[in-house]
mmCIF file of C-alpha atoms and ligand atoms in Angstrom:
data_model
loop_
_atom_site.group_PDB
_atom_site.id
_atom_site.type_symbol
_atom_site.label_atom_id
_atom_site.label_comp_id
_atom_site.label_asym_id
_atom_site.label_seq_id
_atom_site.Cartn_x
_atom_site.Cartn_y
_atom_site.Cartn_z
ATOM 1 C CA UNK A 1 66.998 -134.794 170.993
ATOM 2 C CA UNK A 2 66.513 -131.556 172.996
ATOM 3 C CA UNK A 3 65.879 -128.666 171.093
ATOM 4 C CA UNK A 4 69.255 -126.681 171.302
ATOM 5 C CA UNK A 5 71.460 -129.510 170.854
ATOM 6 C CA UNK A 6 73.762 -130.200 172.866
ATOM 7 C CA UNK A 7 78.053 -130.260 171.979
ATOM 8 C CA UNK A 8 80.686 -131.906 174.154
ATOM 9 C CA UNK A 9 84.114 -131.192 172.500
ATOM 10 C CA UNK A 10 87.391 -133.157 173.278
ATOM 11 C CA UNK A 11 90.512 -131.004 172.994
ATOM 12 C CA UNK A 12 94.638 -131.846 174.032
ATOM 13 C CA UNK A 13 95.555 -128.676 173.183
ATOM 14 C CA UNK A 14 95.499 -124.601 173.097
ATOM 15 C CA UNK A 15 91.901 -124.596 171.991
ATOM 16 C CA UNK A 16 91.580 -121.799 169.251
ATOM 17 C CA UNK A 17 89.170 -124.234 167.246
ATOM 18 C CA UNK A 18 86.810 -124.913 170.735
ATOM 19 C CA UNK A 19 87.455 -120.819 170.675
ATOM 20 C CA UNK A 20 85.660 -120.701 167.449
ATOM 21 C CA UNK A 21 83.007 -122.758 168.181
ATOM 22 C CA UNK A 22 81.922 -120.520 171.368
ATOM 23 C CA UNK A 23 82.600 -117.304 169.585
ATOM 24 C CA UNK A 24 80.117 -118.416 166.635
ATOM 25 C CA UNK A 25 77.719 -119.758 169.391
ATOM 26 C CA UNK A 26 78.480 -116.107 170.840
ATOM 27 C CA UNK A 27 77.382 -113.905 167.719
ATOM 28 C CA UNK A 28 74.362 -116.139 167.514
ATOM 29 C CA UNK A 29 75.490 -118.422 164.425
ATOM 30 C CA UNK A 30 75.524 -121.606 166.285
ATOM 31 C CA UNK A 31 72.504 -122.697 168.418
ATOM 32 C CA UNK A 32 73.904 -125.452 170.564
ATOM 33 C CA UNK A 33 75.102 -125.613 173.844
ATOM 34 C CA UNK A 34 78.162 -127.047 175.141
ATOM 35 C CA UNK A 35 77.975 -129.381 178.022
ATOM 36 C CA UNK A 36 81.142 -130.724 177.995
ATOM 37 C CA UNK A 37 84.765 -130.031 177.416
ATOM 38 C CA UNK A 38 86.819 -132.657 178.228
ATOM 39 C CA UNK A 39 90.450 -133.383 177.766
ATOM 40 C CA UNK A 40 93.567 -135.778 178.248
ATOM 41 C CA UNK A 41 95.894 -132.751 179.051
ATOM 42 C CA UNK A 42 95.225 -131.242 182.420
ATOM 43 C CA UNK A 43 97.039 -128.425 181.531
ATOM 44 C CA UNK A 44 95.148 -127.448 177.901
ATOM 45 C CA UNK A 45 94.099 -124.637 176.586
ATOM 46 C CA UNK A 46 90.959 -125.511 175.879
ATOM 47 C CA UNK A 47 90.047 -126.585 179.667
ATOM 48 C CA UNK A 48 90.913 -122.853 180.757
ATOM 49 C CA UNK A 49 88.456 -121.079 177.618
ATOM 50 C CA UNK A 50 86.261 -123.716 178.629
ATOM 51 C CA UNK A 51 86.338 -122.352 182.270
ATOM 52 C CA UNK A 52 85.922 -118.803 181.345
ATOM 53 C CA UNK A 53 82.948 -119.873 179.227
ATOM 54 C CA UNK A 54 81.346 -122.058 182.627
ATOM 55 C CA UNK A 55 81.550 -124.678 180.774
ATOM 56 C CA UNK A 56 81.604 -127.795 182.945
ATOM 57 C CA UNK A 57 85.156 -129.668 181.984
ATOM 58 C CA UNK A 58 86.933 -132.950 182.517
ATOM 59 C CA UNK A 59 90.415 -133.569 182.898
ATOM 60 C CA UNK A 60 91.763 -137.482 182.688
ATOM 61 C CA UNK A 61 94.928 -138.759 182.736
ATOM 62 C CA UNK A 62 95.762 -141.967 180.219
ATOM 63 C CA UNK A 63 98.348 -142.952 182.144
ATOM 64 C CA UNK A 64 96.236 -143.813 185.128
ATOM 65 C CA UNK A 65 94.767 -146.613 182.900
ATOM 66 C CA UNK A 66 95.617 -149.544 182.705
ATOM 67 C CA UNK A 67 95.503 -149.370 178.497
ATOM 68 C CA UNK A 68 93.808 -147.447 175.936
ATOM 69 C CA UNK A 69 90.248 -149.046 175.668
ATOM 70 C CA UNK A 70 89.988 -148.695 179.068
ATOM 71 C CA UNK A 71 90.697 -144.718 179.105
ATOM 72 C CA UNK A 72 88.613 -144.447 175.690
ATOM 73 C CA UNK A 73 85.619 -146.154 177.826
ATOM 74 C CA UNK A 74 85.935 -144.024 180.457
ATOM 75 C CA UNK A 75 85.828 -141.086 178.686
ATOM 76 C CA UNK A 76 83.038 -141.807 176.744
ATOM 77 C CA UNK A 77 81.234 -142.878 179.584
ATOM 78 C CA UNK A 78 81.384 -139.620 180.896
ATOM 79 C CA UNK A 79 80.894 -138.049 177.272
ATOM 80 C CA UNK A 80 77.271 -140.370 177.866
ATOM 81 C CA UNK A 81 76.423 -138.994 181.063
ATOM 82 C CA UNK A 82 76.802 -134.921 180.412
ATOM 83 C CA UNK A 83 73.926 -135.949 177.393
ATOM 84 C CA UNK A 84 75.788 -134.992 174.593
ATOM 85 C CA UNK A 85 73.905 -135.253 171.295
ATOM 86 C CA UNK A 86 76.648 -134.099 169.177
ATOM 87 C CA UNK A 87 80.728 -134.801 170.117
ATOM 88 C CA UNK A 88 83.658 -132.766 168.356
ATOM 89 C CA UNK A 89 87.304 -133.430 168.076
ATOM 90 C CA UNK A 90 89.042 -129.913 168.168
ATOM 91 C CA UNK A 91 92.750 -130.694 168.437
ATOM 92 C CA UNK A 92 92.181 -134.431 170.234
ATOM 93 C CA UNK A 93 95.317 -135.868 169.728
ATOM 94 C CA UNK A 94 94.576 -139.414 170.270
ATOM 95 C CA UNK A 95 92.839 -141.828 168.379
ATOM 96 C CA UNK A 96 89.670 -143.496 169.989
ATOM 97 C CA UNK A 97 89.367 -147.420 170.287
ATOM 98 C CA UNK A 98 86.446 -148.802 168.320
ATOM 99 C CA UNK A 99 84.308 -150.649 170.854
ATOM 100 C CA UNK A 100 84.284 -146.516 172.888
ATOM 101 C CA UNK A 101 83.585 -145.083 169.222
ATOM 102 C CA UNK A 102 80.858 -147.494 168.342
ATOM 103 C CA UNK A 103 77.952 -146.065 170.206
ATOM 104 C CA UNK A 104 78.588 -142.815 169.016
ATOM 105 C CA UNK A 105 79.951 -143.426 164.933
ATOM 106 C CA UNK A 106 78.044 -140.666 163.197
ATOM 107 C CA UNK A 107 77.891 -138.202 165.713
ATOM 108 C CA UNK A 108 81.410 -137.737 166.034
ATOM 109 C CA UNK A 109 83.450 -135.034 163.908
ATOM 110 C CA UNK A 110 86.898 -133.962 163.952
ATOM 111 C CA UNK A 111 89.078 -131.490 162.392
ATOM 112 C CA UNK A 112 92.041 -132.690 160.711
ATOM 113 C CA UNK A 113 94.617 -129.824 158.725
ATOM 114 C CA UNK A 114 95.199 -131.564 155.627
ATOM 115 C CA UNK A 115 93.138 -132.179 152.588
ATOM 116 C CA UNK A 116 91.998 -135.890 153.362
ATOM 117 C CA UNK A 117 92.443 -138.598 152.354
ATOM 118 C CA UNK A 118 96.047 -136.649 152.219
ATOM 119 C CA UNK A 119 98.398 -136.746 155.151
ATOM 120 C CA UNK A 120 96.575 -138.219 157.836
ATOM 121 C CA UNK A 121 98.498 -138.100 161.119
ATOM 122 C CA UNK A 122 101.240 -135.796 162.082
ATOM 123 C CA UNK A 123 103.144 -132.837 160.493
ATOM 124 C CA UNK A 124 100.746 -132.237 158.068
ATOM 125 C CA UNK A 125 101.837 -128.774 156.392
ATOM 126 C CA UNK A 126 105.274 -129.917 156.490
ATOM 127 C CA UNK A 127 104.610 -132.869 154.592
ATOM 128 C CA UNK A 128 102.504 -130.773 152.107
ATOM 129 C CA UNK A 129 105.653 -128.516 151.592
ATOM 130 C CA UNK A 130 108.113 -131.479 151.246
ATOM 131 C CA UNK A 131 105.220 -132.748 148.873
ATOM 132 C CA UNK A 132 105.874 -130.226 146.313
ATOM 133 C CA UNK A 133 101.824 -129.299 146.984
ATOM 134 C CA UNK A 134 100.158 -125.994 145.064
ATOM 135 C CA UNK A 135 97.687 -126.561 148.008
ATOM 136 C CA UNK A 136 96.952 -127.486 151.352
ATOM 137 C CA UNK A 137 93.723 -127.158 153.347
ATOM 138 C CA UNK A 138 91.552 -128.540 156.147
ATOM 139 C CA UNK A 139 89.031 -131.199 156.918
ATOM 140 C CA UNK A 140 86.132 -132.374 158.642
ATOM 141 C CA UNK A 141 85.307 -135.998 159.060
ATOM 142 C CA UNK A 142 83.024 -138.539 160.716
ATOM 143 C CA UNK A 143 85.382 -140.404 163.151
ATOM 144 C CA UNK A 144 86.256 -143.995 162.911
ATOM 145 C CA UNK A 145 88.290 -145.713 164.838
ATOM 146 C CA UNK A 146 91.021 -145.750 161.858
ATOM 147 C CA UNK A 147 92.907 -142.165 162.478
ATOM 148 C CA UNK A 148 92.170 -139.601 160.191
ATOM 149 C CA UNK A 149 89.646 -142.150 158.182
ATOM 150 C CA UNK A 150 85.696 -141.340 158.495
ATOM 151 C CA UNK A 151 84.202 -140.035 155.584
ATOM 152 C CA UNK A 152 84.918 -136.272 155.037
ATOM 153 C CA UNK A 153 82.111 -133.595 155.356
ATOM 154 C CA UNK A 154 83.838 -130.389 154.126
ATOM 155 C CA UNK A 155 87.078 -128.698 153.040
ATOM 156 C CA UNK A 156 88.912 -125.441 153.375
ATOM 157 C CA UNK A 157 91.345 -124.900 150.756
ATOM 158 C CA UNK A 158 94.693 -122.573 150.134
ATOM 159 C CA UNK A 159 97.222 -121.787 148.443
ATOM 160 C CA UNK A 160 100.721 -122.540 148.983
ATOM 161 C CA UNK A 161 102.605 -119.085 148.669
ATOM 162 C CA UNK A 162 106.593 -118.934 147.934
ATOM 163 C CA UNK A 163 107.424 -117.693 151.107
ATOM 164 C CA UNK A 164 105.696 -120.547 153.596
ATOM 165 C CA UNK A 165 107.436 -122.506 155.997
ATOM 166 C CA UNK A 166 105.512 -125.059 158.282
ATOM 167 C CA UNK A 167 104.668 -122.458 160.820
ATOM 168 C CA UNK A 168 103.512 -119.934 158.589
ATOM 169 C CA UNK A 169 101.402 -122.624 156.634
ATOM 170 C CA UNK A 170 100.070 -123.231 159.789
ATOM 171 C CA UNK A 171 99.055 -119.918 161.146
ATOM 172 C CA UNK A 172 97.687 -119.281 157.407
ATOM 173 C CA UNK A 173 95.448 -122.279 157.799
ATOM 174 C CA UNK A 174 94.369 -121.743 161.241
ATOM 175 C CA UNK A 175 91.116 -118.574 160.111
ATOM 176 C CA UNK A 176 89.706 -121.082 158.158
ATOM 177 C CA UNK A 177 89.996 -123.882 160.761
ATOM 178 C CA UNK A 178 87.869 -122.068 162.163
ATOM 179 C CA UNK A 179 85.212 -121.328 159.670
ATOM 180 C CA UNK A 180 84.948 -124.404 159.037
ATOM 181 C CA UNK A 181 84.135 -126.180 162.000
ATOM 182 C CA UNK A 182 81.401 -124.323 163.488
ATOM 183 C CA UNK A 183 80.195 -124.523 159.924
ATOM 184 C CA UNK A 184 79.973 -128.129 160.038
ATOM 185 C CA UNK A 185 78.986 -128.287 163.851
ATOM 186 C CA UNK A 186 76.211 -125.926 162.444
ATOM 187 C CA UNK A 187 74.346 -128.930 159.887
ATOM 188 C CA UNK A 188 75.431 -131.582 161.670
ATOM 189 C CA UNK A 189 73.206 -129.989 164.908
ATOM 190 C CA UNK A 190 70.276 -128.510 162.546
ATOM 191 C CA UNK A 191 69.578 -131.866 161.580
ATOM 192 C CA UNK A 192 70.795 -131.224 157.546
ATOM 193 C CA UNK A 193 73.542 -133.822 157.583
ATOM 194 C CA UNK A 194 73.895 -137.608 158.621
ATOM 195 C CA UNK A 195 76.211 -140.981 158.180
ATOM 196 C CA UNK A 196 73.850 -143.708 157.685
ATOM 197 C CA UNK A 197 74.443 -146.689 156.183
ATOM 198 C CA UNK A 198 77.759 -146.053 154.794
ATOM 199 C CA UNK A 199 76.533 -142.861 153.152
ATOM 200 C CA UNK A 200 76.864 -139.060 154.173
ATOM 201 C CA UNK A 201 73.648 -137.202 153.574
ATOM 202 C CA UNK A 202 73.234 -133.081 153.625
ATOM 203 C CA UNK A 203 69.947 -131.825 152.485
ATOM 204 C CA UNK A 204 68.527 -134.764 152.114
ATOM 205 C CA UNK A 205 71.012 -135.748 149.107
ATOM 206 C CA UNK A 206 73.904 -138.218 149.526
ATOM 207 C CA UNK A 207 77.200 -136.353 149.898
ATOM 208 C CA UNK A 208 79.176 -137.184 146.420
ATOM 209 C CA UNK A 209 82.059 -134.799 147.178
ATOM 210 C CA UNK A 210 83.600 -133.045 150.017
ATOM 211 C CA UNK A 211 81.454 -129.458 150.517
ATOM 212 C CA UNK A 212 84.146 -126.803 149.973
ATOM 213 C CA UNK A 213 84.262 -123.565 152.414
ATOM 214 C CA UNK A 214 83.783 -120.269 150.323
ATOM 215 C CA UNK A 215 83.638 -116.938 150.698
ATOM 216 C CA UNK A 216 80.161 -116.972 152.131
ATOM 217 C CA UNK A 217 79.839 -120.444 153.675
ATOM 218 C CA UNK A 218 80.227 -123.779 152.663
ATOM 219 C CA UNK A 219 79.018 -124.600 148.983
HETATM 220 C C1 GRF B 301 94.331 -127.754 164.684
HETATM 221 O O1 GRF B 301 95.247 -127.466 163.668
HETATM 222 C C2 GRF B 301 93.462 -128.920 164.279
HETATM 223 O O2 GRF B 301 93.226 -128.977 162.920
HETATM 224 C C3 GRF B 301 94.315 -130.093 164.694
HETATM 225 O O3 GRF B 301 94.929 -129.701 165.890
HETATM 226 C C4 GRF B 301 95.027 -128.285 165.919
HETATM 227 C C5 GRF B 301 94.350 -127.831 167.180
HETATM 228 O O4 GRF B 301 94.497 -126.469 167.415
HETATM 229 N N1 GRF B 301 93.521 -131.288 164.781
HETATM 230 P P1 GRF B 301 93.664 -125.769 168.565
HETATM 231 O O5 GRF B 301 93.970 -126.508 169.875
HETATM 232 O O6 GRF B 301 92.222 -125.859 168.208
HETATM 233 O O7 GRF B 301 94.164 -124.360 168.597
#
């Protein structure tokens, strides 16, 4: 591995989370370099901060495919070829075929707003508020090819207050969205955490719980 490690991200969307990751990179908190920001949305977010940033970026189009395994391939093919040690999900909203994933299972992360194994998919703070939930949070997993399924690395949690509605939730949750992912991005590329053999490792010590994001890191 070369010494600054080097991130491809995958985004569909707006891209505050890939916006996180560069602004940590930016204040000198997260020694990596990005090589790659790709995307299934031509028109994202993320492809335009990516831009800005001179990051190279990719743009493909599922439906020029004849199926999903064949996009999936594709895209990690060229995932492969920019040298990527590290890949993150920041708002991919698809879920990757197995035989793509399997060269690349435990160097994959992705952010997911719920507190997993809770509410995997879709609509996530509304279903915590139809739930009844005190809280709601975010998560950070190892991708698998099952959506929303890999073991999870770390947590943000809050409360639910009276006066949330599914955006609000949202925009509360979004600050520590993005905490925690260049938090995670941050072990995961210093070489203090690792999936192997069915077990999540940080510090040399298998990963019993979740780590939870506090006030001064994750704990
Ligand atoms: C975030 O809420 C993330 O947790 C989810 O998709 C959203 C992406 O937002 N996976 P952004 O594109 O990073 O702003």
């Amino acid at each position: 591995m070369s010494s600054s490690p080097r991130i491809a991200v995958l985004a569909s969307g707006r891209g505050s989370n890939l916006a996180a990751l560069l602004d940590a990179r930016e204040r000198g908190e997260l020694p990596v370099e990005f090589v790659l920001v790709g995307s299934d949305k031509a028109d994202a977010g993320a492809l335009r901060l990516a831009e800005a940033a001179n990051i190279p970026t990719l743009a493909l189009d599922p439906r020029s495919y004849p199926d999903r395994r064949a996009f999936d391939l594709d895209l990690f093919a060229r995932v492969a070829a920019s040298d990527a040690d590290w890949l993150v999900l920041a708002g991919f909203m698809r879920v990757i075929d197995g035989e793509a994933l399997r060269p690349w299972v435990g160097r994959v992360i992705n952010i997911h707003p719920s507190l997993l194994p809770k509410y995997r998919g879709l609509h996530t703070h509304r279903r915590a508020l139809e739930a009844g939930d005190a809280e709601h949070g975010a998560s950070v997993h190892f991708v698998t090819a099952e959506l929303d399924g890999g073991p999870v690395i770390a947590q943000a949690r809050l409360a639910i207050a009276p006066g949330d509605d599914e955006q609000r939730l949202a925009q509360r949750l979004l600050p520590l969205e993005h905490r925690l992912l260049p938090a995670v991005l941050g072990l995961l590329a210093g070489g203090r955490l690792q999936w192997q053999a069915g077990n999540v490792r940080c510090d040399e010590r298998p990963l019993t719980a979740p780590l939870q994001l506090g006030a001064r890191g994750l704990e």
